[in-house]
Amino acid sequence: MKIYSVYDDEFRAYGRVIKGIDCGELVNAMNNIDMPAQGTAYEPAIASLEACSVFDDFKKKVFGGMPTQLGMCWGYNTMLNCLEYHRDSEFNLGAGEFILLLAKLDEVHDMMLDTSCVKAFKCPANTLIEVYATTLHYAPCDAKAGEGFRVLVALPRGTNTAKPEIANPSGEDLYLTACNKWLLPHPESSEAKGGAVVGLKGANIDIASDIK
């Protein structure tokens, strides 16, 4: 699979690189969180990250005064498995380089996306990026085999917490799996096997052979 850079023109439809915010303290805090033995971990809000002075910049400059949370996804992964979207942008920052598998919301038809639409983008370490609300994304992937990743996940507060109760859900409601999180799982994913409604067709992309 071709792996683009977030600095390539191809990324402009999916997000942008954010400059002018010093995230060094935040990266140090991320590196102090132990890696899982295998697989991935995710926490929507982590106190040690939100204790960093740059949290104020995220609340005011990045989200324009909205209630904000700083969480993290970290671990080891090379698979697509699922894609998700929110009603707002997500901001990511890697303690090391990482790869995102992305698609666009306008490529979804009848709540189904063909994985042939997915593109891969590598993000350098300590580089803050915005992933637009119209971009489908999920767990980051390793940029180098076996090295893993630690990636900041900054979102409006409450995102990815408990799902709201909806009476007689239908249509898009069926894909709402958490607060502000609509999920399109691949049939082979653990999420689909656990009962989530399938939203991806085609190959379950694995970039293991594309990273060194």
mmCIF file of C-alpha atoms in Angstrom:
data_model
loop_
_atom_site.group_PDB
_atom_site.id
_atom_site.type_symbol
_atom_site.label_atom_id
_atom_site.label_comp_id
_atom_site.label_asym_id
_atom_site.label_seq_id
_atom_site.Cartn_x
_atom_site.Cartn_y
_atom_site.Cartn_z
ATOM 1 C CA MET A 1 0.000 0.000 0.000
ATOM 2 C CA LYS A 2 1.334 3.444 -0.863
ATOM 3 C CA ILE A 3 2.002 5.472 2.274
ATOM 4 C CA TYR A 4 1.753 9.240 1.847
ATOM 5 C CA SER A 5 3.030 11.924 4.222
ATOM 6 C CA VAL A 6 0.782 14.394 6.029
ATOM 7 C CA TYR A 7 2.902 16.994 4.220
ATOM 8 C CA ASP A 8 1.829 15.662 0.809
ATOM 9 C CA ASP A 9 -0.918 17.402 -1.173
ATOM 10 C CA GLU A 10 -3.019 14.233 -0.910
ATOM 11 C CA PHE A 11 -3.556 14.913 2.808
ATOM 12 C CA ARG A 12 -5.283 18.250 2.218
ATOM 13 C CA ALA A 13 -8.677 16.577 1.708
ATOM 14 C CA TYR A 14 -8.347 14.731 5.022
ATOM 15 C CA GLY A 15 -6.693 17.196 7.414
ATOM 16 C CA ARG A 16 -3.846 19.636 7.954
ATOM 17 C CA VAL A 17 -0.664 20.134 9.951
ATOM 18 C CA ILE A 18 -0.999 22.589 12.867
ATOM 19 C CA LYS A 19 1.965 24.839 13.651
ATOM 20 C CA GLY A 20 2.772 27.258 16.461
ATOM 21 C CA ILE A 21 1.835 25.145 19.497
ATOM 22 C CA ASP A 22 4.716 23.820 21.611
ATOM 23 C CA CYS A 23 3.820 20.243 22.541
ATOM 24 C CA GLY A 24 7.172 19.165 24.015
ATOM 25 C CA GLU A 25 5.848 18.862 27.582
ATOM 26 C CA LEU A 26 2.881 16.890 26.303
ATOM 27 C CA VAL A 27 5.094 14.441 24.400
ATOM 28 C CA ASN A 28 7.142 13.860 27.563
ATOM 29 C CA ALA A 29 3.949 13.100 29.495
ATOM 30 C CA MET A 30 2.828 10.680 26.785
ATOM 31 C CA ASN A 31 6.162 8.858 26.915
ATOM 32 C CA ASN A 32 5.715 8.318 30.664
ATOM 33 C CA ILE A 33 2.671 6.103 30.030
ATOM 34 C CA ASP A 34 3.610 2.420 29.782
ATOM 35 C CA MET A 35 2.932 0.554 26.569
ATOM 36 C CA PRO A 36 0.479 -2.368 26.656
ATOM 37 C CA ALA A 37 1.976 -5.835 26.349
ATOM 38 C CA GLN A 38 0.133 -6.258 23.041
ATOM 39 C CA GLY A 39 -2.700 -4.710 21.067
ATOM 40 C CA THR A 40 -3.885 -1.164 21.670
ATOM 41 C CA ALA A 41 -5.187 0.892 24.578
ATOM 42 C CA TYR A 42 -7.340 4.027 24.545
ATOM 43 C CA GLU A 43 -8.426 6.505 27.208
ATOM 44 C CA PRO A 44 -10.602 9.515 26.276
ATOM 45 C CA ALA A 45 -9.116 11.789 28.973
ATOM 46 C CA ILE A 46 -5.843 11.322 30.883
ATOM 47 C CA ALA A 47 -5.086 13.513 33.880
ATOM 48 C CA SER A 48 -1.319 13.648 33.330
ATOM 49 C CA LEU A 49 -1.824 14.963 29.793
ATOM 50 C CA GLU A 50 -4.407 17.513 30.853
ATOM 51 C CA ALA A 51 -2.015 18.703 33.575
ATOM 52 C CA CYS A 52 0.372 19.996 30.891
ATOM 53 C CA SER A 53 0.407 23.765 30.409
ATOM 54 C CA VAL A 54 -0.377 23.382 26.687
ATOM 55 C CA PHE A 55 -3.853 22.083 27.609
ATOM 56 C CA ASP A 56 -4.931 25.729 27.816
ATOM 57 C CA ASP A 57 -3.856 26.213 24.191
ATOM 58 C CA PHE A 58 -5.885 23.200 23.144
ATOM 59 C CA LYS A 59 -8.978 24.552 24.894
ATOM 60 C CA LYS A 60 -8.636 28.102 23.560
ATOM 61 C CA LYS A 61 -6.647 27.988 20.307
ATOM 62 C CA VAL A 62 -7.441 24.533 18.979
ATOM 63 C CA PHE A 63 -11.093 24.153 20.022
ATOM 64 C CA GLY A 64 -11.974 27.851 20.332
ATOM 65 C CA GLY A 65 -13.168 27.663 23.928
ATOM 66 C CA MET A 66 -15.103 24.398 23.735
ATOM 67 C CA PRO A 67 -14.828 21.910 26.624
ATOM 68 C CA THR A 68 -11.867 19.741 25.638
ATOM 69 C CA GLN A 69 -10.310 16.409 26.555
ATOM 70 C CA LEU A 70 -6.788 15.113 25.986
ATOM 71 C CA GLY A 71 -6.623 11.347 25.725
ATOM 72 C CA MET A 72 -4.371 8.879 24.009
ATOM 73 C CA CYS A 73 -4.370 5.769 21.831
ATOM 74 C CA TRP A 74 -1.233 3.683 22.212
ATOM 75 C CA GLY A 75 0.073 0.222 21.519
ATOM 76 C CA TYR A 76 0.774 -1.930 18.461
ATOM 77 C CA ASN A 77 -1.323 -2.190 15.307
ATOM 78 C CA THR A 78 -1.051 -2.694 11.544
ATOM 79 C CA MET A 79 -4.732 -3.383 10.716
ATOM 80 C CA LEU A 80 -7.668 -1.266 9.554
ATOM 81 C CA ASN A 81 -10.459 -3.235 11.337
ATOM 82 C CA CYS A 82 -12.851 -0.257 11.619
ATOM 83 C CA LEU A 83 -13.341 3.373 10.695
ATOM 84 C CA GLU A 84 -15.150 5.987 12.760
ATOM 85 C CA TYR A 85 -16.198 9.614 12.524
ATOM 86 C CA HIS A 86 -17.265 12.421 14.870
ATOM 87 C CA ARG A 87 -19.237 15.638 14.405
ATOM 88 C CA ASP A 88 -16.001 17.607 14.806
ATOM 89 C CA SER A 89 -12.302 17.462 14.024
ATOM 90 C CA GLU A 90 -9.918 15.258 16.004
ATOM 91 C CA PHE A 91 -6.358 16.402 16.731
ATOM 92 C CA ASN A 92 -3.488 13.917 16.849
ATOM 93 C CA LEU A 93 0.128 14.165 17.957
ATOM 94 C CA GLY A 94 2.592 11.295 18.014
ATOM 95 C CA ALA A 95 5.390 10.847 20.527
ATOM 96 C CA GLY A 96 6.982 8.965 17.617
ATOM 97 C CA GLU A 97 5.985 8.659 13.983
ATOM 98 C CA PHE A 98 2.768 6.805 13.196
ATOM 99 C CA ILE A 99 0.472 5.969 10.283
ATOM 100 C CA LEU A 100 -3.238 6.717 9.912
ATOM 101 C CA LEU A 101 -5.575 4.816 7.582
ATOM 102 C CA LEU A 102 -8.161 7.324 6.342
ATOM 103 C CA ALA A 103 -11.177 7.667 4.075
ATOM 104 C CA LYS A 104 -13.697 10.420 3.399
ATOM 105 C CA LEU A 105 -17.267 10.563 4.637
ATOM 106 C CA ASP A 106 -18.565 11.353 1.156
ATOM 107 C CA GLU A 107 -17.235 7.962 0.028
ATOM 108 C CA VAL A 108 -19.727 6.222 2.344
ATOM 109 C CA HIS A 109 -22.909 5.061 0.580
ATOM 110 C CA ASP A 110 -25.866 3.712 2.547
ATOM 111 C CA MET A 111 -23.582 3.488 5.611
ATOM 112 C CA MET A 112 -21.140 1.224 3.765
ATOM 113 C CA LEU A 113 -17.583 2.041 2.646
ATOM 114 C CA ASP A 114 -15.424 0.025 0.273
ATOM 115 C CA THR A 115 -11.960 -0.264 1.812
ATOM 116 C CA SER A 116 -10.403 0.376 -1.609
ATOM 117 C CA CYS A 117 -11.100 4.047 -0.812
ATOM 118 C CA VAL A 118 -8.727 3.996 2.172
ATOM 119 C CA LYS A 119 -5.381 5.820 1.997
ATOM 120 C CA ALA A 120 -2.419 5.674 4.390
ATOM 121 C CA PHE A 121 -0.616 8.734 5.773
ATOM 122 C CA LYS A 122 2.542 8.858 7.863
ATOM 123 C CA CYS A 123 2.881 11.577 10.497
ATOM 124 C CA PRO A 124 6.312 12.522 11.924
ATOM 125 C CA ALA A 125 6.963 12.595 15.659
ATOM 126 C CA ASN A 126 5.935 15.708 17.593
ATOM 127 C CA THR A 127 3.766 16.971 14.727
ATOM 128 C CA LEU A 128 0.249 18.131 15.586
ATOM 129 C CA ILE A 129 -2.363 17.400 12.919
ATOM 130 C CA GLU A 130 -6.049 18.070 12.520
ATOM 131 C CA VAL A 131 -8.164 15.222 11.145
ATOM 132 C CA TYR A 132 -11.318 16.791 9.747
ATOM 133 C CA ALA A 133 -14.820 15.795 10.878
ATOM 134 C CA THR A 134 -15.419 14.569 7.318
ATOM 135 C CA THR A 135 -12.510 12.121 7.592
ATOM 136 C CA LEU A 136 -13.005 8.521 8.684
ATOM 137 C CA HIS A 137 -10.214 7.232 10.937
ATOM 138 C CA TYR A 138 -9.562 4.715 13.695
ATOM 139 C CA ALA A 139 -6.626 3.334 15.691
ATOM 140 C CA PRO A 140 -3.213 4.493 14.424
ATOM 141 C CA CYS A 141 -0.739 2.007 12.976
ATOM 142 C CA ASP A 142 2.947 1.400 13.648
ATOM 143 C CA ALA A 143 5.259 3.293 11.300
ATOM 144 C CA LYS A 144 8.031 0.736 11.869
ATOM 145 C CA ALA A 145 7.510 -2.943 12.551
ATOM 146 C CA GLY A 146 7.129 -3.703 16.240
ATOM 147 C CA GLU A 147 7.889 -0.174 17.481
ATOM 148 C CA GLY A 148 4.308 0.708 18.384
ATOM 149 C CA PHE A 149 2.912 4.212 18.792
ATOM 150 C CA ARG A 150 1.727 6.747 21.342
ATOM 151 C CA VAL A 151 -0.765 9.163 19.763
ATOM 152 C CA LEU A 152 -2.613 12.028 21.433
ATOM 153 C CA VAL A 153 -6.352 12.097 20.781
ATOM 154 C CA ALA A 154 -7.775 15.571 21.459
ATOM 155 C CA LEU A 155 -11.543 15.934 21.112
ATOM 156 C CA PRO A 156 -14.497 17.834 22.606
ATOM 157 C CA ARG A 157 -15.039 16.608 26.163
ATOM 158 C CA GLY A 158 -17.349 13.629 26.444
ATOM 159 C CA THR A 159 -16.499 12.135 23.040
ATOM 160 C CA ASN A 160 -16.018 8.343 23.125
ATOM 161 C CA THR A 161 -17.702 8.063 26.529
ATOM 162 C CA ALA A 162 -21.071 6.391 27.217
ATOM 163 C CA LYS A 163 -23.484 6.208 24.295
ATOM 164 C CA PRO A 164 -26.711 8.208 24.657
ATOM 165 C CA GLU A 165 -29.948 6.259 24.783
ATOM 166 C CA ILE A 166 -31.998 6.617 21.593
ATOM 167 C CA ALA A 167 -35.581 5.364 21.422
ATOM 168 C CA ASN A 168 -36.245 3.229 18.333
ATOM 169 C CA PRO A 169 -32.823 3.705 16.705
ATOM 170 C CA SER A 170 -32.665 3.498 12.919
ATOM 171 C CA GLY A 171 -30.382 4.503 10.063
ATOM 172 C CA GLU A 172 -27.232 6.227 11.254
ATOM 173 C CA ASP A 173 -28.314 5.688 14.888
ATOM 174 C CA LEU A 174 -27.413 2.003 14.517
ATOM 175 C CA TYR A 175 -23.746 2.923 14.046
ATOM 176 C CA LEU A 176 -23.506 5.181 17.116
ATOM 177 C CA THR A 177 -21.363 3.154 19.531
ATOM 178 C CA ALA A 178 -20.327 5.893 21.997
ATOM 179 C CA CYS A 179 -20.925 9.591 22.577
ATOM 180 C CA ASN A 180 -20.114 11.435 19.330
ATOM 181 C CA LYS A 181 -18.739 8.237 17.750
ATOM 182 C CA TRP A 182 -20.204 6.560 14.672
ATOM 183 C CA LEU A 183 -18.406 3.299 13.871
ATOM 184 C CA LEU A 184 -18.109 1.365 10.604
ATOM 185 C CA PRO A 185 -16.566 -2.034 11.429
ATOM 186 C CA HIS A 186 -15.108 -4.586 9.035
ATOM 187 C CA PRO A 187 -16.787 -8.027 9.237
ATOM 188 C CA GLU A 188 -13.479 -9.536 10.454
ATOM 189 C CA SER A 189 -13.091 -7.037 13.328
ATOM 190 C CA SER A 190 -13.705 -7.874 16.968
ATOM 191 C CA GLU A 191 -16.198 -5.004 17.053
ATOM 192 C CA ALA A 192 -18.362 -6.628 14.364
ATOM 193 C CA LYS A 193 -18.021 -10.030 16.000
ATOM 194 C CA GLY A 194 -19.189 -8.385 19.218
ATOM 195 C CA GLY A 195 -22.385 -7.202 17.563
ATOM 196 C CA ALA A 196 -21.549 -3.828 15.973
ATOM 197 C CA VAL A 197 -23.278 -3.261 12.637
ATOM 198 C CA VAL A 198 -20.887 -3.840 9.727
ATOM 199 C CA GLY A 199 -19.996 -0.749 7.681
ATOM 200 C CA LEU A 200 -16.909 -1.777 5.679
ATOM 201 C CA LYS A 201 -16.612 -4.118 2.701
ATOM 202 C CA GLY A 202 -13.535 -5.315 0.834
ATOM 203 C CA ALA A 203 -10.173 -6.299 2.267
ATOM 204 C CA ASN A 204 -9.393 -5.665 5.908
ATOM 205 C CA ILE A 205 -6.223 -3.699 5.178
ATOM 206 C CA ASP A 206 -2.995 -4.780 6.874
ATOM 207 C CA ILE A 207 0.112 -2.632 6.322
ATOM 208 C CA ALA A 208 2.489 -5.060 8.033
ATOM 209 C CA SER A 209 4.284 -5.791 4.758
ATOM 210 C CA ASP A 210 4.570 -2.066 3.932
ATOM 211 C CA ILE A 211 6.517 -1.001 7.033
ATOM 212 C CA LYS A 212 10.095 -1.878 7.894
#
